[in-house]
XYZ file of C-alpha atoms in Angstrom:
626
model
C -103.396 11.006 48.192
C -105.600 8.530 47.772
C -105.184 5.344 44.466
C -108.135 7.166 42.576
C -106.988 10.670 43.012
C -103.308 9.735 42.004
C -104.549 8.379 38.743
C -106.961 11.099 37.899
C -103.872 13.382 38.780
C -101.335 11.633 36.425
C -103.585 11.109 33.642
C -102.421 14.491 32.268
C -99.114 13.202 31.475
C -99.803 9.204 31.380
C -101.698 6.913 30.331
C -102.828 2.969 31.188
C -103.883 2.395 27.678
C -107.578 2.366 28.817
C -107.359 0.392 31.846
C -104.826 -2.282 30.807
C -101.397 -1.622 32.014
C -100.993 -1.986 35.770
C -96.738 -2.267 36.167
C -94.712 -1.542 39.299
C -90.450 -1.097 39.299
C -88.864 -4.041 40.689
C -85.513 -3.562 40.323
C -83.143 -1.109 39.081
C -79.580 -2.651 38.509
C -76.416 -1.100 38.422
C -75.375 -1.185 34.683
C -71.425 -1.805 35.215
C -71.821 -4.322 37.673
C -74.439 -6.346 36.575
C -72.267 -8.884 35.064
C -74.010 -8.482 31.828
C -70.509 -8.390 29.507
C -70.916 -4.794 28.867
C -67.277 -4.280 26.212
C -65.461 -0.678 25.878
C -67.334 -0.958 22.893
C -70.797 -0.465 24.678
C -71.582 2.610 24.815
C -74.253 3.947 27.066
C -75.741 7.379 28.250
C -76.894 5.522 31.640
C -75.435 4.174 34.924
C -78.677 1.753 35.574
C -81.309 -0.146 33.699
C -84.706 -0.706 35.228
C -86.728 -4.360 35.517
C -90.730 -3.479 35.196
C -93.115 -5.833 36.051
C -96.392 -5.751 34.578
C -100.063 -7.526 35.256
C -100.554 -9.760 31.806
C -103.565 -8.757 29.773
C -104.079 -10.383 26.576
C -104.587 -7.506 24.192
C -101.417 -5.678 26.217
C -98.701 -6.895 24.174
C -99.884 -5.700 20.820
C -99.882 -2.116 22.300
C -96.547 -2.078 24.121
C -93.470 -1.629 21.811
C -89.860 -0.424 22.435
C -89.062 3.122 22.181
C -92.277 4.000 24.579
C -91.454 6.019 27.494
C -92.163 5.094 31.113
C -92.071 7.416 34.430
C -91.964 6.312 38.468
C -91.744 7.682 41.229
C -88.235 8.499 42.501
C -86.835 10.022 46.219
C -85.945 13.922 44.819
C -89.624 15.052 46.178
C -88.922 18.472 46.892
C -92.609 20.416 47.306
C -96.141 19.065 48.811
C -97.874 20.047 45.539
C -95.313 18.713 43.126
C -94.824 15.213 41.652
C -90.850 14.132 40.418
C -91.113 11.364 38.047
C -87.808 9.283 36.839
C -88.181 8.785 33.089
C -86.731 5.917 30.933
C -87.422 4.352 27.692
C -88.317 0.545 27.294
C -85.174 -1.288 25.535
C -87.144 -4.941 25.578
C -90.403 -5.981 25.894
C -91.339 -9.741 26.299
C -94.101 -12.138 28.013
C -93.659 -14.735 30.801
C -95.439 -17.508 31.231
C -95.259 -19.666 34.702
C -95.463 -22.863 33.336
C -93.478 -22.432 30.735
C -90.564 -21.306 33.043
C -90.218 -24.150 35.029
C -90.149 -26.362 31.664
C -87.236 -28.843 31.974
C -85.541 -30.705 29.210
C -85.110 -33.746 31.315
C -88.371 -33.877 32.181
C -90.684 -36.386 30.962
C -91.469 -35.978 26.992
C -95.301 -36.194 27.372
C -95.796 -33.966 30.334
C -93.162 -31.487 28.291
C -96.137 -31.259 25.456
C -98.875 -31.200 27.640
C -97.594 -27.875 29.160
C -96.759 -26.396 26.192
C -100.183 -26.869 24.549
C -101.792 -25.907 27.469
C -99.667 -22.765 27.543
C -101.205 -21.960 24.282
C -104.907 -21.213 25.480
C -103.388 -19.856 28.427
C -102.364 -16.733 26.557
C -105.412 -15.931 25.274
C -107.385 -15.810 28.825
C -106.341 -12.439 31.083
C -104.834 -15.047 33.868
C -102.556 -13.029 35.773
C -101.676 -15.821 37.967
C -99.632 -17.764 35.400
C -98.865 -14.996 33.193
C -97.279 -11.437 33.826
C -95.123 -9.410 31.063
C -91.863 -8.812 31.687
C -90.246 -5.307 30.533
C -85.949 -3.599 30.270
C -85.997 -0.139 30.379
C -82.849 2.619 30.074
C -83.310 5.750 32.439
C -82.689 8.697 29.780
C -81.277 10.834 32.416
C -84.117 13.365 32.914
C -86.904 13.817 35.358
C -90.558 15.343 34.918
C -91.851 17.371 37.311
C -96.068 18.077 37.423
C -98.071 19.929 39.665
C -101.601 20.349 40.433
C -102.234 22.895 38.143
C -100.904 20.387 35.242
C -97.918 22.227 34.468
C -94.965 20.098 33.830
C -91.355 20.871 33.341
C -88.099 18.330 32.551
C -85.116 18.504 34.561
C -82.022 16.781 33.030
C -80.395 14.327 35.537
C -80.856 11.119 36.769
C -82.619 10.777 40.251
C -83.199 7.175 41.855
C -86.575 5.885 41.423
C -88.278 4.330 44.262
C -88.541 0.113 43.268
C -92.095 -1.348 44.035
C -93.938 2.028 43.052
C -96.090 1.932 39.764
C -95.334 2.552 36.563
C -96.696 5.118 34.490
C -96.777 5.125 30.309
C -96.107 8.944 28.542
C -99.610 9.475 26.579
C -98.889 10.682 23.459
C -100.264 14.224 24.333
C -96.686 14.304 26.308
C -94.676 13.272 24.134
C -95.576 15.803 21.608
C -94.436 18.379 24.196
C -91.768 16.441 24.736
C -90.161 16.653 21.590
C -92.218 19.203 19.726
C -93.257 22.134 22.251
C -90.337 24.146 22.250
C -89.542 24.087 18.581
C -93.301 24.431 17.310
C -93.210 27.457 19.792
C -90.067 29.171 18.180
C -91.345 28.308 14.162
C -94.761 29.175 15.244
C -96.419 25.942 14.519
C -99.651 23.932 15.294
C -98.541 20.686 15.688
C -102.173 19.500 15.852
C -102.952 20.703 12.099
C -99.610 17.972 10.890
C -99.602 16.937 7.384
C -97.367 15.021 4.932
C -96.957 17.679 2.648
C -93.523 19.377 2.838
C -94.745 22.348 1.668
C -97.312 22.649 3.960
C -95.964 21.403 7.166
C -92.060 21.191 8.372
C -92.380 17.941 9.719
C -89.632 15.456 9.223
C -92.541 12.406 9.832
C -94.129 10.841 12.605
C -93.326 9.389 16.224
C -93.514 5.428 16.340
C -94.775 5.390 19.087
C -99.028 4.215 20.205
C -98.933 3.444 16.460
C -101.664 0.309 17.136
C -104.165 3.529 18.272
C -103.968 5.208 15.468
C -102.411 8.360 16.994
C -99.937 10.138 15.033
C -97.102 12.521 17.019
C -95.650 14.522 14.585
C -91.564 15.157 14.474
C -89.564 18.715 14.536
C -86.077 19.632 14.708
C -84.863 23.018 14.750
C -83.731 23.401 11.441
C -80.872 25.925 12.179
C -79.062 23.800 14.914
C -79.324 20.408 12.884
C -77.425 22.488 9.898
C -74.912 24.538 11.968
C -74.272 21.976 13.745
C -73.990 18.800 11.690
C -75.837 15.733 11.288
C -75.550 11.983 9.915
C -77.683 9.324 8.501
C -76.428 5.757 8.659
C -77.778 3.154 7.469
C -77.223 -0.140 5.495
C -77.953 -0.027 1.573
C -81.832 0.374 0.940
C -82.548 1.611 4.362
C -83.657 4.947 2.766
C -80.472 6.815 3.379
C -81.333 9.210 0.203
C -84.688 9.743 0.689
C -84.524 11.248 3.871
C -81.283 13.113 2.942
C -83.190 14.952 0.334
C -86.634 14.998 2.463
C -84.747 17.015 5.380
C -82.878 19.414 2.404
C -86.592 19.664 1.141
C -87.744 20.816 4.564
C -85.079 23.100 5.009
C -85.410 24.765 1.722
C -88.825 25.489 2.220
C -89.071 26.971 5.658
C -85.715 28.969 6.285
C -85.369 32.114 4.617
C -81.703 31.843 3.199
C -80.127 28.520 4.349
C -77.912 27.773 1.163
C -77.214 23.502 0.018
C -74.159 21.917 -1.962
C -74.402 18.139 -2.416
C -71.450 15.881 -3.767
C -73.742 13.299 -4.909
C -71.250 10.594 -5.882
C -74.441 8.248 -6.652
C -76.270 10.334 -8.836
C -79.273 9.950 -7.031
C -80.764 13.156 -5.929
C -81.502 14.879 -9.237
C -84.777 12.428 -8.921
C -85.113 13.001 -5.640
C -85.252 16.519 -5.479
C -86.749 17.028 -8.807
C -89.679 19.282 -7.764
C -87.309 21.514 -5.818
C -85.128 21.614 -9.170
C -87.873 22.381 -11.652
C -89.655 25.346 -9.666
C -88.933 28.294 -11.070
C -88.611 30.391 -7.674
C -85.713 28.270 -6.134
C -82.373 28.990 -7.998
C -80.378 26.303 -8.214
C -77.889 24.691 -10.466
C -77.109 20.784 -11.204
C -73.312 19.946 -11.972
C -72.676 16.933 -13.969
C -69.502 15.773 -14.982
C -70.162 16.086 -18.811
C -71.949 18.385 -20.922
C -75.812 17.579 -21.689
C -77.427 18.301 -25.136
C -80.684 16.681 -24.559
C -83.222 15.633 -21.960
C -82.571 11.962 -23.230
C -79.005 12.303 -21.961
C -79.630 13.543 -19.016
C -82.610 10.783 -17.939
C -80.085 8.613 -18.925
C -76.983 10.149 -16.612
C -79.135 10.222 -13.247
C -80.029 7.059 -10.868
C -84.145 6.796 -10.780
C -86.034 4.943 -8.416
C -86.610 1.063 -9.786
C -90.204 1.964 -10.223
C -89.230 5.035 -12.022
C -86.344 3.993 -14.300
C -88.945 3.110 -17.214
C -91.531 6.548 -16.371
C -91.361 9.153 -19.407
C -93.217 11.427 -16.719
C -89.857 12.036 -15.006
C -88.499 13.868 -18.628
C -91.007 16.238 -18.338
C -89.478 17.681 -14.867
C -85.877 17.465 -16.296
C -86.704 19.593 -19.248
C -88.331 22.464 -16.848
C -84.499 22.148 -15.522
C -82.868 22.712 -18.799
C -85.378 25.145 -19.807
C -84.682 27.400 -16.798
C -81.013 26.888 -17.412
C -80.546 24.852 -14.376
C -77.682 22.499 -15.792
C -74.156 22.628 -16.316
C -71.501 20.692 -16.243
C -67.910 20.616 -14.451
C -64.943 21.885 -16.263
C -61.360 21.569 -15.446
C -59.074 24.523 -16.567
C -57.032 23.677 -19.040
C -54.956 26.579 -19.304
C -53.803 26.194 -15.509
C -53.263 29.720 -13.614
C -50.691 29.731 -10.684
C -52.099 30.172 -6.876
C -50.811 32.347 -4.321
C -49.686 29.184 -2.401
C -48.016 28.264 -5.398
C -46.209 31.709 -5.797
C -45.457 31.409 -1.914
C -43.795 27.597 -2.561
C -41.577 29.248 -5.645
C -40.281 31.834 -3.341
C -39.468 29.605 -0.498
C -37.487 27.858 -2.926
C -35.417 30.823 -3.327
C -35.133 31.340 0.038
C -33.278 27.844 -0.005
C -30.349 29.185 -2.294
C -30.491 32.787 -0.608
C -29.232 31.411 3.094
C -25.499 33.359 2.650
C -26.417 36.385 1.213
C -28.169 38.164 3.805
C -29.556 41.048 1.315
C -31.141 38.426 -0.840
C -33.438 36.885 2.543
C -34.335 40.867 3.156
C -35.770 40.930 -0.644
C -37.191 37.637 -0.242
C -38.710 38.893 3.152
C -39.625 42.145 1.613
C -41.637 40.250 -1.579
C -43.155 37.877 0.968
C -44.712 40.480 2.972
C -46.275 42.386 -0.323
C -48.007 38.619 -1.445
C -49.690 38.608 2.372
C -50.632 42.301 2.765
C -52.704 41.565 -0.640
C -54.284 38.665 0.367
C -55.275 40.259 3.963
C -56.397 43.124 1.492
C -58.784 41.750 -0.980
C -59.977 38.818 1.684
C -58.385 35.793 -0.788
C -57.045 32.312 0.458
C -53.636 30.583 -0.587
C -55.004 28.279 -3.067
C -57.166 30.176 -5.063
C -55.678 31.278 -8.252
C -54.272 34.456 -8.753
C -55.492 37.792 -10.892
C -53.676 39.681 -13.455
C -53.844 43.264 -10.784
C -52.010 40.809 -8.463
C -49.572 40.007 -10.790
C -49.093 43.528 -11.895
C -49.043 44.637 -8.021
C -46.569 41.564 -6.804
C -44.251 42.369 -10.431
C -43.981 46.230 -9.035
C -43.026 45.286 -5.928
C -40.915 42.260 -6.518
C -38.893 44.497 -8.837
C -38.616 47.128 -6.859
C -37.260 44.652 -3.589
C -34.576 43.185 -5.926
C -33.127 46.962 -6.972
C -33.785 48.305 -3.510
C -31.073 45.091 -1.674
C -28.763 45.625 -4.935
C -29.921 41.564 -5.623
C -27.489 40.572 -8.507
C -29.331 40.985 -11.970
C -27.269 37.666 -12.953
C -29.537 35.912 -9.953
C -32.318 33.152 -9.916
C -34.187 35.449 -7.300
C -33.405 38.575 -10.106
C -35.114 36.358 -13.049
C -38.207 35.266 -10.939
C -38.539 38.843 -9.736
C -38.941 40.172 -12.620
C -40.595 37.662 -14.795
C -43.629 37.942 -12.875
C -45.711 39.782 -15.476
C -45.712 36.711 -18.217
C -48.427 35.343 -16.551
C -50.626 37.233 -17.317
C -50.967 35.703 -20.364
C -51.963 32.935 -19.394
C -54.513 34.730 -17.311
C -55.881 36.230 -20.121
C -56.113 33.086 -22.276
C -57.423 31.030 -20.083
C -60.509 34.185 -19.692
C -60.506 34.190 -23.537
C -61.433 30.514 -23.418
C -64.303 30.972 -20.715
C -65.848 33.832 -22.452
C -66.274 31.040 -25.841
C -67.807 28.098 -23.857
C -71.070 27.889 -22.251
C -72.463 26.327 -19.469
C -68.880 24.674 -18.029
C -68.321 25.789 -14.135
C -64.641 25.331 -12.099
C -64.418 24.803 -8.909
C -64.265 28.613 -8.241
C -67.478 29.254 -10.377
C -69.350 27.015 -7.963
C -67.909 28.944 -4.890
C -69.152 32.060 -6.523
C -72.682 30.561 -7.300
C -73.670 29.520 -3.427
C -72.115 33.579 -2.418
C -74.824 34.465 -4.767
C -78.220 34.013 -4.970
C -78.400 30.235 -5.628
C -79.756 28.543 -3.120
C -79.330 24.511 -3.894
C -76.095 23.039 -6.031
C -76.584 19.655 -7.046
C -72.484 18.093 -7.606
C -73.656 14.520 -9.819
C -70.246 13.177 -10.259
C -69.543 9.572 -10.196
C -65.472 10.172 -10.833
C -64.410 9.750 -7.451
C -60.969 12.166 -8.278
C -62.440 14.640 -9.756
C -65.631 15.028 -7.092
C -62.634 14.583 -4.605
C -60.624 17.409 -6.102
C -63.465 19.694 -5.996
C -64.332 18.915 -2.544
C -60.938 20.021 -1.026
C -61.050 22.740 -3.020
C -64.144 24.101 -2.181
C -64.107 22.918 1.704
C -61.037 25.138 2.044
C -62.170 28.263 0.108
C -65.386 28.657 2.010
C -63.687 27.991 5.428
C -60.693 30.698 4.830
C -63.171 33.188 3.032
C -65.624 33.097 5.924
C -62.779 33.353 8.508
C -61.291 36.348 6.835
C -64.501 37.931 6.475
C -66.239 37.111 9.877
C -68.714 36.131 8.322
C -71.634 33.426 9.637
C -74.687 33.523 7.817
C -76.424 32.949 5.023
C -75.940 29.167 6.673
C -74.350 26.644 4.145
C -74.917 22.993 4.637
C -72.461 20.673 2.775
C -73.855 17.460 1.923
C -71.501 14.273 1.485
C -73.693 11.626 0.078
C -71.503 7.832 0.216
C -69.275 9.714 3.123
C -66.558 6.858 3.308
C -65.662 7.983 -0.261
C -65.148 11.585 1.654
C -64.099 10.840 4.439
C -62.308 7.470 4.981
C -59.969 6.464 8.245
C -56.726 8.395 7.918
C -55.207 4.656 8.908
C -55.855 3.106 5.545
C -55.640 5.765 3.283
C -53.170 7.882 1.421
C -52.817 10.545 -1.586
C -55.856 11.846 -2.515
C -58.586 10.260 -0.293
C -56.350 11.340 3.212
C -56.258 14.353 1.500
C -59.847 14.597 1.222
C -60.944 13.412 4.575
C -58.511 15.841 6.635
C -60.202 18.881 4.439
C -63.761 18.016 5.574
C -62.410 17.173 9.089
C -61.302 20.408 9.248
C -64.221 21.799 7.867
C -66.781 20.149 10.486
C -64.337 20.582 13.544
C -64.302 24.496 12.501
C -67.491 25.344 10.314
C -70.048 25.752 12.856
C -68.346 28.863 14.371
C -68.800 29.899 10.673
C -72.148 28.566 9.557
C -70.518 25.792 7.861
C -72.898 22.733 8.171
C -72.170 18.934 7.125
C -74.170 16.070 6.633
C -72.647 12.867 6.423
C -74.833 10.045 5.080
C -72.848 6.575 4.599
C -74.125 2.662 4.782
C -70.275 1.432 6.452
C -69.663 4.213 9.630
C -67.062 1.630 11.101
C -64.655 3.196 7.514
C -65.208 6.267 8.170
C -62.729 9.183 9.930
C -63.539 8.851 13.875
C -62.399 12.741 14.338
C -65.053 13.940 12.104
C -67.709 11.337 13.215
C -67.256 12.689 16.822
C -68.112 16.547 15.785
C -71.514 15.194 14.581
C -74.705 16.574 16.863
C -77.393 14.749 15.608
C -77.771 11.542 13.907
C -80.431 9.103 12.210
C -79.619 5.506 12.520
C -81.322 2.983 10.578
C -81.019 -0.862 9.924
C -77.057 -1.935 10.629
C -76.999 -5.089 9.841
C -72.928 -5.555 11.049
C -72.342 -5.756 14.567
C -69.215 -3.630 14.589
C -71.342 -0.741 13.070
C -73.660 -0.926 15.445
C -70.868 -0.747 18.379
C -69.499 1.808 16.706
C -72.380 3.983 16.813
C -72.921 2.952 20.490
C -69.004 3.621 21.441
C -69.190 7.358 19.338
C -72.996 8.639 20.201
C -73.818 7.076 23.897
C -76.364 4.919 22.233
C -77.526 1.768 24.515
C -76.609 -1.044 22.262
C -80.119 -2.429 23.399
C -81.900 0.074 21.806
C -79.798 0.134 18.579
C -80.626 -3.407 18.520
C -84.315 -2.254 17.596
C -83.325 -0.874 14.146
C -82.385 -4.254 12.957
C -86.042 -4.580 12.779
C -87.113 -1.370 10.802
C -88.070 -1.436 7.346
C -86.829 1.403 4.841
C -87.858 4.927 6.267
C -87.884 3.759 9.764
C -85.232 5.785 12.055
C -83.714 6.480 15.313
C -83.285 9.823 16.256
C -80.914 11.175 18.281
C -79.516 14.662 18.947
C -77.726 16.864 21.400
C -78.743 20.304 19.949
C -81.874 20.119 17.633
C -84.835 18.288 19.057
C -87.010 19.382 22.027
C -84.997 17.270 24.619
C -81.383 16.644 24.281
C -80.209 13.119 23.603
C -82.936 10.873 23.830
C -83.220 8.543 21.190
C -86.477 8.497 19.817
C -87.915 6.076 16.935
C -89.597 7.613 14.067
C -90.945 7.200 10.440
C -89.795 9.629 8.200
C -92.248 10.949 5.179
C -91.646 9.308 1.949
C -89.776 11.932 -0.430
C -90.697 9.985 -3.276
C -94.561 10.698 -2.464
C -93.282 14.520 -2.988
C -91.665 13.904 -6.471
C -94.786 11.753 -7.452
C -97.055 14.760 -6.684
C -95.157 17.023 -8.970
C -95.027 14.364 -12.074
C -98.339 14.182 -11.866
C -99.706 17.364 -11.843
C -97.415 18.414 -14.413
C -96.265 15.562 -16.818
């Protein structure tokens, strides 16, 4: 094949960015070997990284950028009419300049300037004799294959490329496919027709990638791996952690059919952010605060705005279409508490304790503990939900009757506790008495019932850490165990734990409570996903966080980490080259890495992107209705 034919036959899938970018392999170095201080804290999805030499041009620089993905030629060529290509991702990007690279410091002073400033005018000629760029890419462990009738296909793998053959840059049109072809495929979208509208388009933002052309490559993920499966979002404060938590529950919302949202928003942020979604009449959802709300003044006042919004009477307007459509409640803790069946199990261990010598007592006990499981088998209940007054009546029948039948002495503690068991029920029936008289308060159990019904989005604004804590466990568990007993897998709920390390902290340095918490929704992410369970985890300080449940995460958007241990944390737990983490120090809010095993078009290749602006959403809907 002749030079012009090869280029007219990779231009399908490459490009030379109109002539400029002539680049050959010259070497590919063995990553653990290469002397380069690599720490069990580097992690890394590749064996090699790649040196690329390229011919300097001077307008070439402003159109390369890390993240862009490069292909060569590697020794896996199987068929005459077939071209394998080794694919990798540029890590560092940086020019050369001759002169400048034989500059000594002991040198003499004057000839030191002279090179300098002549350096200067040098890099605005296209002098490739002085001047070349320089370029570290990371092979991302697949290969593309092309043929002659411009069909393409990705092989996962990594095959060695040949050193000294050209270079090749993705064009855009490929990276679309890339990412985007399978998924657009499945949701039936024209990824051509992209807009910024989330009601419009599914898109989670753009590519950033040929963004000095102009071009924009739209962003996918299929929406019902990235919930079953779990996702994060890390980033340092102000990186925009929020605002694309609530643009991807936005997204969701409005293309799946039934996926179902609960978010413990310890920051009280995403009332605002999700205002739009709130107000319209045809999603049903509910907002949870911790006390009750008389007025829309009190409740502008109770929610974190947006500095630009803090002051904007618009944003009343869309918080009284959510007390109108009696969106808003508040949490209520029973006061008149109820025993659970874990409870009633714990009392009649207890008996078991002073029962150990009389062998007819232990067959009562066995007999009573028996009846309390067949019921909950039964009626498809959990341990630690509280129990009914036809359980009581059931458990008071049968505890009576086990006590009579093993001739238990009526002058027992196991006699008294058998048959006590009906005076609960008034406490049952008080504690119904006072939920019939109040309004608007929900338990723990209410909200359960509310995402088994028709509501589709609960908003949890709590800034108590105990009490949001308390209804976290609470809730983790009873969805888990009622979906387990029930077999049960969709309508798919995603749990959202805005501030994680509140949720979740390291079981090392924590204790009552807060362990308490982060084993729950450890448990919950290591065994939801066989139950259509989902968690997202979005926290600023990952290295505080619970390692077990970090490592069941499948996708992940990493922005700015400013802390080096963060950022070798995310390396160590997600295979993330640290040299391409090192390119988020440089993003601006909104900016991302994307990575993900199960939900984008090509597993685990981190890909930079800018995510739309939910804010732009929220500012649509004040102002076409305030």
């Amino acid at each position: 094949m002749k030079p012009q034919e090869e280029k007219e036959f990779n231009s399908f899938c490459f490009t030379d960015l109109d002539g400029r970018f002539h680049g050959r392999l010259a070497a590919v170095i063995p990553k653990y070997f290469s002397g380069a201080g690599e720490t069990k804290l580097g992690g890394t999805s590749s064996r090699y990284h790649c040196r690329i030499k390229v011919e300097y041009q001077k307008n070439l620089m402003g159109l390369m950028e890390e993240g862009m993905f490069l292909g060569v030629k590697n020794f896996k060529q199987s068929r005459q009419d077939e071209e394998r290509y080794t694919l990798m991702e540029i890590s560092r990007v940086w020019p050369e300049h001759f002169g400048l690279r034989g500059l000594s410091d002991h040198g003499y002073y004057p000839m030191q300037f002279e090179i300098i400033e002549q350096s200067e005018m040098d890099w605005q000629t296209d002098d490739t004799s002085t001047m070349m760029i320089q370029i570290d890419a990371i092979p991302i462990n697949y290969d593309l294959i092309t043929n002659e009738n411009c069909k393409f296909k990705f092989i996962k793998g990594f095959s060695y490329p040949i050193v000294g053959s050209p270079i090749y840059i993705l064009n855009s049109n490929m990276i679309n496919r890339m990412y985007n072809q399978a998924i657009t495929e499945k949701l039936g979208i024209d990824p051509s027709k992209t807009v910024e509208d989330a009601r419009v388009d599914s898109r989670l933002g753009i590519i950033k990638m040929f963004e000095a052309s102009k071009t924009a490559i739209p962003i996918y993920v299929d929406f019902e791996k990235l919930v079953r499966y779990h996702f994060g979002v890390f980033a340092f404060t102000g990186g925009g952690k929020s605002n694309l938590t609530s643009n991807i529950l936005r997204r969701i919302l409005m293309h799946t059919k039934d996926t179902k949202f609960i978010i413990f928003d310890i920051s009280c942020e995403y009332v605002f952010l999700l205002l739009d979604i709130l107000a319209d009449p045809t999603v049903q959802a509910k907002v949870v605060l911790e006390h009750r709300i008389d007025s829309v003044e009190q409740f502008f006042n109770s929610i974190v705005k947006p500095r630009e919004y803090e002051v904007d009477e618009r944003t009343k307007t869309g918080l009284k279409y959510v007390i109108e459509q009696n969106k808003l409640a508040y949490y209520k803790m029973p006061r008149h508490t109820v025993q659970t069946y874990a409870q009633f199990l714990d009392e009649l261990k207890a008996q078991r304790k002073d029962s150990i010598s009389r062998p007819h007592y232990m067959n009562a006990i066995d007999r009573i503990h028996d009846a309390i499981h067949e019921y909950l088998e039964e009626h498809g209940l959990s341990e630690n939900q509280e129990v009914s007054e036809d359980f009581v009546n059931y458990i008071h029948t049968a505890a009576t009757q086990a006590v009579q039948e093993f001739k238990v002495s009526d002058r027992s503690g196991l006699y008294a506790w058998a048959t006590t068991r009906n005076a609960i029920i008034d406490r049952i029936r008080k504690r119904q008495e006072k939920e019939a008289k109040e309004t608007g308060g929900l338990t723990a159990e209410k909200i359960r019932k509310l995402l088994e019904g028709e509501t589709r989005l609960v908003c949890v604004s709590i800034s108590d850490p105990f009490l949001i804590k308390d209804i976290v466990i609470t809730l983790t568990h009873d969805l888990l165990v009622r979906r387990k007993r029930r077999f049960q897998v969709k309508p798919y709920i995603l749990l959202v734990f805005d501030e994680a390390q509140e949720f979740i902290p390291s079981l090392s340095g924590s204790s009552g409570i807060e362990a308490k918490c982060s084993r729950y929704v450890e448990t919950l992410l290591r065994q939801g996903r066989k139950y259509g369970l989902g968690v997202c985890i979005a926290t600023q300080r990952i290295a505080y966080l619970n390692t077990n449940a970090l490592q069941q995460l499948h996708t992940y958007f990493v922005g700015t980490l400013p802390r080096p241990y963060d950022r070798a944390l995310v390396s160590e737990t997600f295979m993330i080259d640290k040299s391409i983490l090192e390119k988020t120090l440089e993003f601006t809010p909104g900016e991302w890495l994307l990575s993900s095993y199960i939900a984008t078009g090509i597993e685990n290749v981190p890909i930079f992107i800018k995510a739309d602006n939910a804010e732009n959403e929220v500012e649509k809907f004040l102002r076409n209705n305030a």
